[in-house]
Every structure is written in C-alpha cells, then in structure tokens.
Amino acid sequence: MSTPRDSFSSKFGVIAAAAGSAIGLGNIWKFPYIAGENGGGVFLLVYLIFIVLVGIPVMMAEFIIGRRAHQNVFGAFRTLSKSRRWRIVGIMGVLAAFFILSFYGTVASWTIEFLTLAVKNSFEGQSAEQIATMFNNFSSSTWKPLIYHLVFMAMTAIIVIGGIEKGIEKYTKILMPLLVVIILYLDINAVSLKGGFEGIKFLFFPDFTKLTPTLFIDALGHSFFTLSLGMGVLLTYASYFKKDTNLTNTSISVATADTIIALLAGVAIFPAVFAFNTEPTAGPGLVFITLPNIFEQMPGGYIFSILFFLLLGVAALTSSISILEVVVAYLAEEHKISRTKATIIASSAIFATGVLCTLSFGPLKNVHIFNWTIFDALDKIASNILLPLGGMFISLFVGWKLNKRIVFGELTNYAGIKIKFFNLFLFITRYLAPISIFIVFLNGIGILKF
Ligand code: TRP
C-alpha cells in the first residue's frame, strides 16, 4: 500500500515518536497550570490514578488495534469491524485534533515570544510583577502573537509536507534529554529558593477539601491529553510497530517518561510560585510568568533561559506534527486529496480557528462559549469530552468487540512473551475504564452530582 502516511511513519523511530508526541506543552505548560487551578496535590493524586487505571490500558488498547490493523484510525476500524458505528472514534479524533492544534499554536506563540525575550536578556532585573505584565501585554496584543502563531503553524505544516520527521527525530533524541537536564537544573534552583518548600508541599500533599467534580474531569482529560490518547495518534504509530514490540512495556515506558517530565516541571514551577508570591491559580500563563523569575537568579540563567524556551518550542513542534498528521491523514486517505494539498487545507483551517484562540486573550477576551473563553472552550471540549469519549470507545472495542484471541495474541506477541494480567486487562477495558470515564464525564458536565 502506498498511502502517503506510510512514508511518514515507517521512517520514524516509532517508539521515540510516540514519546515525542506525548511529551510536549501538555507536560510543561498545561500540567502545572491545571494542577495549580485544582489545588495541587489532590489533583496530582487523581491524575496519577487515571494514568495508571485508564491511561495505560487505553494506550495498550490503541496499540493492539493499530498493530493488528496496520492502518490509520478510520481504516483500522473498517478492517476490524463491519459495523460503521466505530467511525465515530475517527471523526471525534479529527475534530479533537483540529481543536487542540488551534490552541496549541497560541501557547507556541507565547513560547516564541519568551524565547526572543530570553535572547534579549529582558528578564534581568525584573520583578515578578513586571514579568507577569510582560506576559499579559504580549498575550493580549493582536499582531505579534498572531504572527508567531502563524510561524509555528507554518513550521508544523512544512515538516508534515516535507516528510522530514526523520531528521527531526534524530535531533529530538538529543534535544529532549537536554530539556530534561535543564529542567533538573531549574528544579535544583527552585527548591533552594527561600520559601520554595511551600511549593513542594502544594504539589505533593493532597488537600482533600479541594476535590470537586471539575477536578475529576480535568484530571481525566489531562491524562488523555498528555499521553496523546483518545484520537488515534498512538493507534496509528502502533501500526508501524514491529512484531516483537512489547505493547505493555511500551505503554508503561511512554506513560512513565511523560509523567516524570510533568512532575519535574511541577517541581520547578511551584516552589517559584510560592517564593515569588505569584498565584498557583494564575491560569494558562503560569509557566511563563513563573520560570523567568528563577532564570533571573540562577547561575547561567541567561543561557539556560534561551535553551529552555528553544527546547520547549521543539517539544511543542514534535507534538504538533503528530496532531496535524491526524487531520492530514484523514483528508488524504479518506477523501483522496494529495498529501501536500491536505496539509495546506488542514493547517490553514486550523490556523483560522487558532486566530480566535490567540485573540481570546486580547480583543476577543469577552467572547464566551459556555462561560469559557474561546481558548478554554476548545481545550475543554477536546480534552475533557472528545478524548475521553474516544478512549472509552477504543477501550470498549478492545474489551468487547475484538476477538479475545487477537487481544491475547497482540499482548503476548503471539506467544513470544508471557503475561499474567490478561484477565485484569480485560476487566479494565470492559468495565473499569469505560465506566469510570462515563461517570466522570456525566459528573463533569453536571448530569450526575456527587
Ligand atoms: N500530548 C501532547 C502534549 O502533552 C499533545 C498531543 C500531541 C496530543 N498529540 C496529541 C494530545 C494527540 C491529544 C491527542 O503536549
């Protein structure tokens, strides 16, 4: 089969690609800010439970479907089931990808601005308030954020058109570990800040009075978002896994790496939040208004701030290409459009929606959809509704629809490896994961109250 998608993924180091997709702005930008909005430690606890009980099993389910079918989401469900109703997973996935990339570009534009500020040494001598003002002034203005947003989308599109993921992949293998080293260095400096320990307490000691229905849905939604789950990205990557790839271990490794990076980001940010008296509930700007305060004080801060924002941009890019790819694969393969044309159409349409997200911090600040700004609305609809529901269907498909011998075969590599937890896995995919997603979902949208 010579679909354009083959040339994308087969050249990729697929497992590294899965991690590259998972590790992104979700870990460094989103995790700290929604943990901060949801009371810190208690959010972390619920989020970790969802990663283990729902995230890892659903990732395994995506891997099972993808490797078995050797196709993208639409083709996979078409091959494995006669019923057309599973197409819903693919359709919701394309919609989620569209929404996610729209607001992802906004955050990427902030990253580019902070990179330029770092290069100009603009953080030096600035108070925490002044840094927050820099962020607010930039994010609420009109043209510059839009231009940076456009630059980011264009880079994403060029990589997807040019099929140069392989080159990118080579660099990511060096650059992502470097990002981890920089975050570790930030961590050391953050925890030694005066008053910084408060931040560690905030992140690691749960305060159960902060439990709310929103917390559950935010934690569930974020576990899908951060693992790139629920819209078939990992399913598609798995269609290129080798016969001897251990699906269970791969899921656990990707989830572990992803979680560690989020935690390291939290350990850098919360001590600084408390030491510099900013608010953990500052919202989407949290990382940007917090970290420059540490850079300003630490040895080598100038160089590290440049490297940090540069590598954050690279991490964003390796995730954004995986998101755009979903929409492009859909257009190219289901509607028989050339790959280049599909990429141009998809990225232009996504940018158009992205403009609204970016402007929702400035001129469109007062436009609300269900009480949310446009930016928040697209995030909540995609992360808290579309991804979990997609994951629920994927889980049900593997639990109930797919032949048990196939599920067992994929997990054991057709007797190449032994597994002990097969019944547990079936129980999770049949009942535990779908039911908990459904309850959290009903609870989150207010139909169920407890
Ligand atoms: N997981 C990425 C992050 O944390 C974002 C992402 C990439 C994503 N591909 C995805 C989210 C697919 C959901 C689905 O930044």
Short mmCIF file of C-alpha atoms and ligand atoms in Angstrom, two decimals:
data_model
loop_
_atom_site.label_atom_id
_atom_site.label_comp_id
_atom_site.label_asym_id
_atom_site.label_seq_id
_atom_site.Cartn_x
_atom_site.Cartn_y
_atom_site.Cartn_z
CA MET A 1 0.00 0.00 0.00
CA SER A 2 1.49 3.31 -0.91
CA THR A 3 -0.58 5.72 1.06
CA PRO A 4 1.26 8.90 1.91
CA ARG A 5 1.06 8.11 5.61
CA ASP A 6 3.43 5.16 5.17
CA SER A 7 6.26 7.40 4.23
CA PHE A 8 5.57 9.49 7.30
CA SER A 9 5.59 6.81 9.87
CA SER A 10 7.71 3.99 8.60
CA LYS A 11 10.74 6.26 8.52
CA PHE A 12 10.11 7.22 12.09
CA GLY A 13 11.60 5.58 15.13
CA VAL A 14 8.09 4.73 16.20
CA ILE A 15 8.52 4.36 19.90
CA ALA A 16 10.55 7.51 20.14
CA ALA A 17 7.87 9.12 18.01
CA ALA A 18 5.19 8.05 20.46
CA ALA A 19 7.15 9.64 23.29
CA GLY A 20 7.83 12.71 21.15
CA SER A 21 4.11 13.08 20.59
CA ALA A 22 3.25 12.59 24.24
CA ILE A 23 5.89 14.92 25.67
CA GLY A 24 5.01 18.48 24.81
CA LEU A 25 3.36 21.60 26.09
CA GLY A 26 0.96 19.34 27.97
CA ASN A 27 3.70 18.37 30.40
CA ILE A 28 5.45 21.66 30.93
CA TRP A 29 2.78 24.25 30.30
CA LYS A 30 -0.57 22.55 30.93
CA PHE A 31 0.10 20.17 33.80
CA PRO A 32 1.38 22.85 36.21
CA TYR A 33 -1.35 25.29 35.39
CA ILE A 34 -4.30 22.93 35.77
CA ALA A 35 -2.73 21.30 38.81
CA GLY A 36 -2.44 24.83 40.21
CA GLU A 37 -6.06 25.63 39.45
CA ASN A 38 -7.21 22.37 41.05
CA GLY A 39 -5.48 22.54 44.39
CA GLY A 40 -2.11 20.89 43.59
CA GLY A 41 -1.51 17.61 45.44
CA VAL A 42 -5.03 16.29 45.27
CA PHE A 43 -5.11 16.91 41.53
CA LEU A 44 -1.81 15.10 41.16
CA LEU A 45 -3.14 12.09 43.04
CA VAL A 46 -6.31 11.75 40.96
CA TYR A 47 -4.36 12.35 37.78
CA LEU A 48 -1.85 9.60 38.62
CA ILE A 49 -4.67 7.18 39.37
CA PHE A 50 -6.20 7.93 35.97
CA ILE A 51 -2.86 7.49 34.21
CA VAL A 52 -2.44 4.02 35.72
CA LEU A 53 -6.02 2.75 35.66
CA VAL A 54 -7.27 4.34 32.46
CA GLY A 55 -4.38 5.90 30.52
CA ILE A 56 -2.04 2.94 30.30
CA PRO A 57 -4.78 0.39 29.48
CA VAL A 58 -6.29 2.68 26.82
CA MET A 59 -2.82 3.19 25.36
CA MET A 60 -2.41 -0.58 25.21
CA ALA A 61 -5.80 -0.80 23.53
CA GLU A 62 -4.72 1.74 20.89
CA PHE A 63 -1.54 -0.22 20.34
CA ILE A 64 -3.44 -3.51 19.99
CA ILE A 65 -5.85 -2.09 17.42
CA GLY A 66 -3.15 -0.24 15.49
CA ARG A 67 -0.64 -3.06 15.23
CA ARG A 68 -3.31 -5.59 14.40
CA ALA A 69 -4.92 -3.48 11.66
CA HIS A 70 -1.78 -1.85 10.22
CA GLN A 71 -3.81 1.24 9.37
CA ASN A 72 -4.90 4.70 10.47
CA VAL A 73 -7.92 5.03 12.78
CA PHE A 74 -10.56 5.01 10.06
CA GLY A 75 -9.06 2.12 8.15
CA ALA A 76 -8.38 0.20 11.35
CA PHE A 77 -11.98 0.18 12.48
CA ARG A 78 -13.11 -0.55 8.94
CA THR A 79 -10.84 -3.57 8.77
CA LEU A 80 -11.53 -4.95 12.22
CA SER A 81 -15.27 -4.44 12.31
CA LYS A 82 -18.05 -4.48 9.76
CA SER A 83 -20.11 -2.06 11.74
CA ARG A 84 -19.78 1.54 10.67
CA ARG A 85 -20.51 2.94 14.08
CA TRP A 86 -16.86 2.79 15.21
CA ARG A 87 -16.15 5.50 12.67
CA ILE A 88 -17.27 7.83 15.43
CA VAL A 89 -13.86 7.37 17.06
CA GLY A 90 -12.10 8.62 13.95
CA ILE A 91 -14.49 11.52 13.47
CA MET A 92 -14.20 12.67 17.07
CA GLY A 93 -10.44 12.28 16.77
CA VAL A 94 -10.20 14.54 13.74
CA LEU A 95 -12.33 17.14 15.48
CA ALA A 96 -10.23 16.91 18.65
CA ALA A 97 -7.03 17.27 16.63
CA PHE A 98 -8.44 20.35 14.97
CA PHE A 99 -9.37 21.98 18.27
CA ILE A 100 -6.19 21.01 20.08
CA LEU A 101 -3.86 22.31 17.42
CA SER A 102 -5.80 25.58 17.32
CA PHE A 103 -4.99 26.44 20.93
CA TYR A 104 -1.62 24.69 20.91
CA GLY A 105 -0.48 27.30 18.40
CA THR A 106 -1.42 30.08 20.79
CA VAL A 107 0.77 28.65 23.54
CA ALA A 108 3.53 28.08 21.00
CA SER A 109 3.36 31.77 20.10
CA TRP A 110 3.98 32.66 23.74
CA THR A 111 6.93 30.27 23.73
CA ILE A 112 8.43 32.05 20.73
CA GLU A 113 7.94 35.46 22.39
CA PHE A 114 9.61 34.26 25.57
CA LEU A 115 12.47 32.86 23.53
CA THR A 116 13.03 36.28 21.99
CA LEU A 117 12.75 37.94 25.41
CA ALA A 118 15.31 35.48 26.76
CA VAL A 119 17.70 36.24 23.92
CA LYS A 120 17.33 39.98 24.58
CA ASN A 121 18.02 39.34 28.27
CA SER A 122 14.73 41.08 29.06
CA PHE A 123 14.08 39.24 32.32
CA GLU A 124 17.11 40.63 34.05
CA GLY A 125 16.30 42.90 36.96
CA GLN A 126 12.57 42.48 36.51
CA SER A 127 10.27 41.85 39.43
CA ALA A 128 7.73 39.03 39.37
CA GLU A 129 5.02 41.60 38.68
CA GLN A 130 6.89 43.09 35.78
CA ILE A 131 7.37 39.65 34.26
CA ALA A 132 3.66 38.94 34.61
CA THR A 133 2.98 42.27 32.92
CA MET A 134 5.27 41.32 30.04
CA PHE A 135 3.26 38.15 29.55
CA ASN A 136 -0.08 39.92 29.77
CA ASN A 137 0.93 42.70 27.45
CA PHE A 138 2.12 40.27 24.85
CA SER A 139 -0.71 37.74 25.05
CA SER A 140 -3.38 40.43 24.96
CA SER A 141 -1.95 42.25 21.97
CA THR A 142 -3.09 41.48 18.45
CA TRP A 143 -0.48 41.25 15.76
CA LYS A 144 2.67 39.86 17.26
CA PRO A 145 1.05 36.79 18.82
CA LEU A 146 -0.74 36.13 15.54
CA ILE A 147 2.48 36.38 13.55
CA TYR A 148 4.28 33.99 15.91
CA HIS A 149 1.32 31.66 15.84
CA LEU A 150 1.46 31.69 12.06
CA VAL A 151 5.19 30.99 12.11
CA PHE A 152 4.63 27.98 14.34
CA MET A 153 1.81 26.58 12.21
CA ALA A 154 3.87 27.11 9.07
CA MET A 155 6.78 25.19 10.59
CA THR A 156 4.43 22.38 11.60
CA ALA A 157 2.97 22.25 8.10
CA ILE A 158 6.37 22.35 6.39
CA ILE A 159 7.60 19.41 8.45
CA VAL A 160 4.48 17.42 7.70
CA ILE A 161 4.63 18.21 3.96
CA GLY A 162 8.34 17.67 3.65
CA GLY A 163 8.22 14.38 5.48
CA ILE A 164 11.38 15.38 7.31
CA GLU A 165 10.29 13.84 10.58
CA LYS A 166 13.20 11.51 10.38
CA GLY A 167 15.65 14.36 10.64
CA ILE A 168 13.64 15.92 13.41
CA GLU A 169 13.58 12.60 15.19
CA LYS A 170 17.36 12.40 15.19
CA TYR A 171 17.61 15.80 16.86
CA THR A 172 14.82 15.12 19.33
CA LYS A 173 16.71 12.15 20.68
CA ILE A 174 19.41 14.59 21.78
CA LEU A 175 17.27 17.64 22.44
CA MET A 176 14.63 16.09 24.70
CA PRO A 177 17.16 14.66 27.15
CA LEU A 178 18.80 18.09 27.12
CA LEU A 179 15.46 19.65 28.02
CA VAL A 180 15.22 17.23 30.93
CA VAL A 181 18.68 18.24 32.12
CA ILE A 182 17.71 21.91 32.01
CA ILE A 183 14.52 21.25 33.93
CA LEU A 184 16.51 19.30 36.53
CA TYR A 185 18.84 22.24 36.94
CA LEU A 186 15.80 24.51 37.28
CA ASP A 187 14.42 22.11 39.89
CA ILE A 188 17.55 22.36 42.00
CA ASN A 189 17.45 26.13 41.87
CA ALA A 190 13.72 26.23 42.51
CA VAL A 191 13.71 24.05 45.61
CA SER A 192 16.55 26.01 47.12
CA LEU A 193 14.60 29.27 46.83
CA LYS A 194 13.60 30.79 50.13
CA GLY A 195 10.01 29.73 50.76
CA GLY A 196 10.21 27.25 47.90
CA PHE A 197 9.31 24.29 50.06
CA GLU A 198 5.74 25.57 50.26
CA GLY A 199 5.51 24.80 46.56
CA ILE A 200 6.64 21.22 47.06
CA LYS A 201 4.03 20.79 49.76
CA PHE A 202 1.41 22.28 47.48
CA LEU A 203 2.26 19.82 44.70
CA PHE A 204 2.74 16.65 46.71
CA PHE A 205 0.50 16.87 49.78
CA PRO A 206 -3.14 16.41 48.83
CA ASP A 207 -5.69 18.68 50.42
CA PHE A 208 -8.89 16.68 50.06
CA THR A 209 -11.11 19.66 50.67
CA LYS A 210 -10.17 20.73 47.14
CA LEU A 211 -11.89 17.74 45.49
CA THR A 212 -14.54 18.90 43.02
CA PRO A 213 -16.34 17.35 40.02
CA THR A 214 -14.31 19.67 37.80
CA LEU A 215 -11.12 18.29 39.29
CA PHE A 216 -12.04 14.78 38.22
CA ILE A 217 -12.87 15.74 34.67
CA ASP A 218 -9.80 17.98 34.39
CA ALA A 219 -7.59 15.16 35.69
CA LEU A 220 -9.12 12.61 33.35
CA GLY A 221 -8.99 14.97 30.38
CA HIS A 222 -5.42 15.86 31.10
CA SER A 223 -4.34 12.25 31.40
CA PHE A 224 -5.61 11.73 27.85
CA PHE A 225 -4.16 14.99 26.58
CA THR A 226 -0.71 14.46 27.98
CA LEU A 227 -0.46 10.88 26.74
CA SER A 228 -1.78 11.83 23.26
CA LEU A 229 -4.60 9.35 23.77
CA GLY A 230 -8.14 9.05 22.55
CA MET A 231 -7.84 10.22 18.98
CA GLY A 232 -5.85 7.51 17.30
CA VAL A 233 -2.38 9.11 17.19
CA LEU A 234 -0.81 6.25 19.09
CA LEU A 235 -3.03 3.78 17.28
CA THR A 236 -1.57 5.00 14.01
CA TYR A 237 2.00 4.89 15.33
CA ALA A 238 1.42 1.34 16.55
CA SER A 239 0.51 0.27 13.04
CA TYR A 240 4.24 0.53 12.37
CA PHE A 241 5.45 -1.31 15.46
CA LYS A 242 7.41 -4.46 14.87
CA LYS A 243 6.06 -7.92 15.62
CA ASP A 244 8.29 -8.18 18.65
CA THR A 245 7.48 -4.81 20.19
CA ASN A 246 6.20 -5.42 23.69
CA LEU A 247 2.99 -3.41 23.78
CA THR A 248 2.59 -3.48 27.56
CA ASN A 249 6.11 -2.36 28.30
CA THR A 250 6.00 0.31 25.63
CA SER A 251 2.82 1.78 27.12
CA ILE A 252 4.32 1.78 30.57
CA SER A 253 7.56 3.38 29.36
CA VAL A 254 5.83 6.15 27.42
CA ALA A 255 3.48 6.91 30.31
CA THR A 256 6.31 6.88 32.84
CA ALA A 257 8.56 9.17 30.83
CA ASP A 258 5.67 11.52 30.23
CA THR A 259 4.69 11.62 33.90
CA ILE A 260 8.24 12.17 35.10
CA ILE A 261 8.64 15.18 32.86
CA ALA A 262 5.37 16.67 34.10
CA LEU A 263 6.45 16.16 37.71
CA LEU A 264 9.84 17.71 37.07
CA ALA A 265 8.13 20.71 35.53
CA GLY A 266 5.90 20.98 38.59
CA VAL A 267 8.89 20.83 40.91
CA ALA A 268 10.44 23.75 39.05
CA ILE A 269 7.32 25.86 38.96
CA PHE A 270 5.52 25.60 42.30
CA PRO A 271 8.43 26.50 44.57
CA ALA A 272 8.91 29.60 42.42
CA VAL A 273 5.20 30.39 42.58
CA PHE A 274 5.40 30.49 46.36
CA ALA A 275 8.82 32.08 46.64
CA PHE A 276 7.87 34.96 44.34
CA ASN A 277 4.32 35.28 45.60
CA THR A 278 2.53 34.64 42.35
CA GLU A 279 -0.70 32.67 42.34
CA PRO A 280 -0.85 28.92 41.59
CA THR A 281 -4.23 29.67 40.03
CA ALA A 282 -2.78 32.15 37.54
CA GLY A 283 -4.11 30.03 34.65
CA PRO A 284 -2.56 29.41 31.23
CA GLY A 285 0.18 32.00 31.72
CA LEU A 286 1.56 30.30 34.84
CA VAL A 287 4.74 28.78 33.42
CA PHE A 288 5.62 31.92 31.52
CA ILE A 289 5.23 34.29 34.43
CA THR A 290 6.95 31.95 36.89
CA LEU A 291 10.06 30.47 35.35
CA PRO A 292 11.78 33.72 34.28
CA ASN A 293 11.98 34.60 37.98
CA ILE A 294 14.18 31.56 38.56
CA PHE A 295 16.28 32.15 35.46
CA GLU A 296 16.95 35.63 36.65
CA GLN A 297 18.51 34.38 39.87
CA MET A 298 20.32 31.22 38.93
CA PRO A 299 23.89 30.89 37.72
CA GLY A 300 23.98 30.76 33.93
CA GLY A 301 20.35 31.86 33.84
CA TYR A 302 20.73 33.76 30.58
CA ILE A 303 21.91 30.78 28.56
CA PHE A 304 19.54 28.38 30.31
CA SER A 305 16.53 30.56 29.67
CA ILE A 306 17.32 30.66 25.95
CA LEU A 307 17.85 26.91 25.81
CA PHE A 308 14.73 26.25 27.82
CA PHE A 309 12.34 28.21 25.63
CA LEU A 310 14.03 26.94 22.49
CA LEU A 311 13.64 23.33 23.55
CA LEU A 312 10.11 23.91 24.77
CA GLY A 313 9.37 25.11 21.25
CA VAL A 314 10.94 21.96 19.81
CA ALA A 315 8.89 19.77 22.17
CA ALA A 316 5.78 21.64 21.06
CA LEU A 317 6.70 21.03 17.44
CA THR A 318 7.19 17.27 17.80
CA SER A 319 3.73 17.12 19.35
CA SER A 320 2.05 19.47 16.91
CA ILE A 321 3.20 17.46 13.90
CA SER A 322 1.53 14.39 15.37
CA ILE A 323 -1.69 16.35 15.83
CA LEU A 324 -1.69 17.83 12.32
CA GLU A 325 -0.90 14.38 10.94
CA VAL A 326 -4.28 13.09 12.16
CA VAL A 327 -6.19 15.66 10.15
CA VAL A 328 -3.92 15.31 7.12
CA ALA A 329 -4.13 11.50 7.11
CA TYR A 330 -7.89 11.76 7.31
CA LEU A 331 -8.17 14.20 4.37
CA ALA A 332 -5.54 12.45 2.27
CA GLU A 333 -6.70 8.90 2.78
CA GLU A 334 -10.44 9.20 3.25
CA HIS A 335 -11.01 11.99 0.74
CA LYS A 336 -8.23 11.12 -1.68
CA ILE A 337 -6.57 14.52 -1.66
CA SER A 338 -2.82 14.82 -2.23
CA ARG A 339 -0.82 15.00 0.94
CA THR A 340 0.51 18.48 0.22
CA LYS A 341 -2.92 19.83 -0.54
CA ALA A 342 -4.36 18.13 2.53
CA THR A 343 -1.69 19.69 4.72
CA ILE A 344 -2.26 23.16 3.32
CA ILE A 345 -6.03 22.91 3.70
CA ALA A 346 -5.82 21.46 7.21
CA SER A 347 -3.21 23.84 8.55
CA SER A 348 -4.93 26.91 7.09
CA ALA A 349 -8.27 25.94 8.57
CA ILE A 350 -6.67 25.16 11.91
CA PHE A 351 -4.81 28.45 11.87
CA ALA A 352 -8.06 30.29 11.19
CA THR A 353 -9.57 28.79 14.33
CA GLY A 354 -6.28 29.35 16.09
CA VAL A 355 -6.56 33.08 15.39
CA LEU A 356 -9.68 33.12 17.51
CA CYS A 357 -7.85 31.31 20.33
CA THR A 358 -4.97 33.74 20.25
CA LEU A 359 -7.25 36.76 20.15
CA SER A 360 -9.28 35.38 23.03
CA PHE A 361 -6.57 36.75 25.33
CA GLY A 362 -6.96 40.22 23.83
CA PRO A 363 -9.63 41.69 21.58
CA LEU A 364 -11.93 38.66 21.95
CA LYS A 365 -11.46 38.35 25.69
CA ASN A 366 -15.14 38.87 26.36
CA VAL A 367 -16.44 36.36 23.88
CA HIS A 368 -17.62 33.35 25.85
CA ILE A 369 -18.78 29.88 24.90
CA PHE A 370 -20.45 28.09 27.84
CA ASN A 371 -18.78 30.57 30.18
CA TRP A 372 -15.32 29.85 28.81
CA THR A 373 -13.11 31.97 26.60
CA ILE A 374 -12.70 30.56 23.09
CA PHE A 375 -9.28 29.23 24.07
CA ASP A 376 -10.60 27.43 27.14
CA ALA A 377 -13.69 26.19 25.35
CA LEU A 378 -11.70 24.45 22.62
CA ASP A 379 -9.38 22.93 25.21
CA LYS A 380 -12.22 21.71 27.43
CA ILE A 381 -14.30 20.33 24.57
CA ALA A 382 -11.35 18.46 23.09
CA SER A 383 -9.55 17.35 26.23
CA ASN A 384 -12.43 16.75 28.58
CA ILE A 385 -15.06 15.46 26.17
CA LEU A 386 -13.76 14.24 22.83
CA LEU A 387 -10.58 12.50 24.01
CA PRO A 388 -12.12 10.63 26.98
CA LEU A 389 -15.10 9.54 24.89
CA GLY A 390 -12.74 8.41 22.13
CA GLY A 391 -10.77 6.47 24.73
CA MET A 392 -13.97 4.95 26.07
CA PHE A 393 -14.92 3.63 22.63
CA ILE A 394 -11.39 2.35 21.99
CA SER A 395 -11.49 0.53 25.31
CA LEU A 396 -14.93 -0.94 24.64
CA PHE A 397 -13.81 -2.04 21.20
CA VAL A 398 -10.88 -4.00 22.56
CA GLY A 399 -12.84 -5.30 25.55
CA TRP A 400 -15.98 -6.44 23.80
CA LYS A 401 -15.67 -6.37 20.06
CA LEU A 402 -12.23 -7.55 19.14
CA ASN A 403 -11.73 -11.31 19.30
CA LYS A 404 -10.14 -12.23 22.62
CA ARG A 405 -7.58 -14.40 20.90
CA ILE A 406 -6.39 -11.39 18.92
CA VAL A 407 -6.15 -9.25 22.06
CA PHE A 408 -4.24 -12.02 23.82
CA GLY A 409 -2.08 -12.60 20.76
CA GLU A 410 -1.12 -8.94 20.44
CA LEU A 411 -0.24 -8.66 24.11
CA THR A 412 1.85 -11.83 24.08
CA ASN A 413 3.25 -11.24 20.59
CA TYR A 414 1.56 -14.48 19.61
CA ALA A 415 3.24 -16.47 22.38
CA GLY A 416 6.58 -14.72 22.21
CA ILE A 417 6.11 -13.30 25.71
CA LYS A 418 4.13 -14.39 28.74
CA ILE A 419 1.59 -12.24 30.51
CA LYS A 420 -0.08 -12.72 33.86
CA PHE A 421 -2.58 -9.90 33.87
CA PHE A 422 -4.75 -10.76 30.88
CA ASN A 423 -7.97 -11.10 32.86
CA LEU A 424 -7.25 -7.89 34.69
CA PHE A 425 -6.65 -6.14 31.39
CA LEU A 426 -9.95 -7.46 30.04
CA PHE A 427 -11.75 -6.35 33.17
CA ILE A 428 -10.30 -2.85 32.84
CA THR A 429 -11.10 -2.45 29.15
CA ARG A 430 -14.58 -3.92 29.52
CA TYR A 431 -15.75 -2.28 32.72
CA LEU A 432 -13.39 -0.21 34.77
CA ALA A 433 -12.06 2.21 32.15
CA PRO A 434 -15.28 2.83 30.21
CA ILE A 435 -17.46 3.08 33.29
CA SER A 436 -15.14 5.43 35.12
CA ILE A 437 -14.79 7.62 32.04
CA PHE A 438 -18.54 7.73 31.70
CA ILE A 439 -19.17 8.58 35.35
CA VAL A 440 -16.51 11.27 35.44
CA PHE A 441 -17.93 12.63 32.26
CA LEU A 442 -21.55 12.80 33.47
CA ASN A 443 -20.34 14.23 36.74
CA GLY A 444 -18.21 16.82 34.98
CA ILE A 445 -20.96 18.09 32.74
CA GLY A 446 -23.31 18.21 35.71
CA ILE A 447 -25.76 15.43 34.82
CA LEU A 448 -24.63 13.35 37.79
CA LYS A 449 -23.77 15.01 41.05
CA PHE A 450 -21.79 13.55 43.92
N1 TRP B 1 0.48 15.01 24.33
C1 TRP B 1 0.90 16.27 23.80
C2 TRP B 1 1.31 17.19 24.94
O1 TRP B 1 1.27 16.81 26.07
C3 TRP B 1 -0.14 16.91 22.94
C4 TRP B 1 -0.63 15.97 21.88
C5 TRP B 1 0.07 15.53 20.81
C6 TRP B 1 -1.88 15.34 21.84
N2 TRP B 1 -0.69 14.64 20.11
C7 TRP B 1 -1.87 14.50 20.72
C8 TRP B 1 -2.96 15.39 22.65
C9 TRP B 1 -2.96 13.68 20.44
C10 TRP B 1 -4.06 14.58 22.37
C11 TRP B 1 -4.04 13.73 21.29
O2 TRP B 1 1.66 18.30 24.71
#
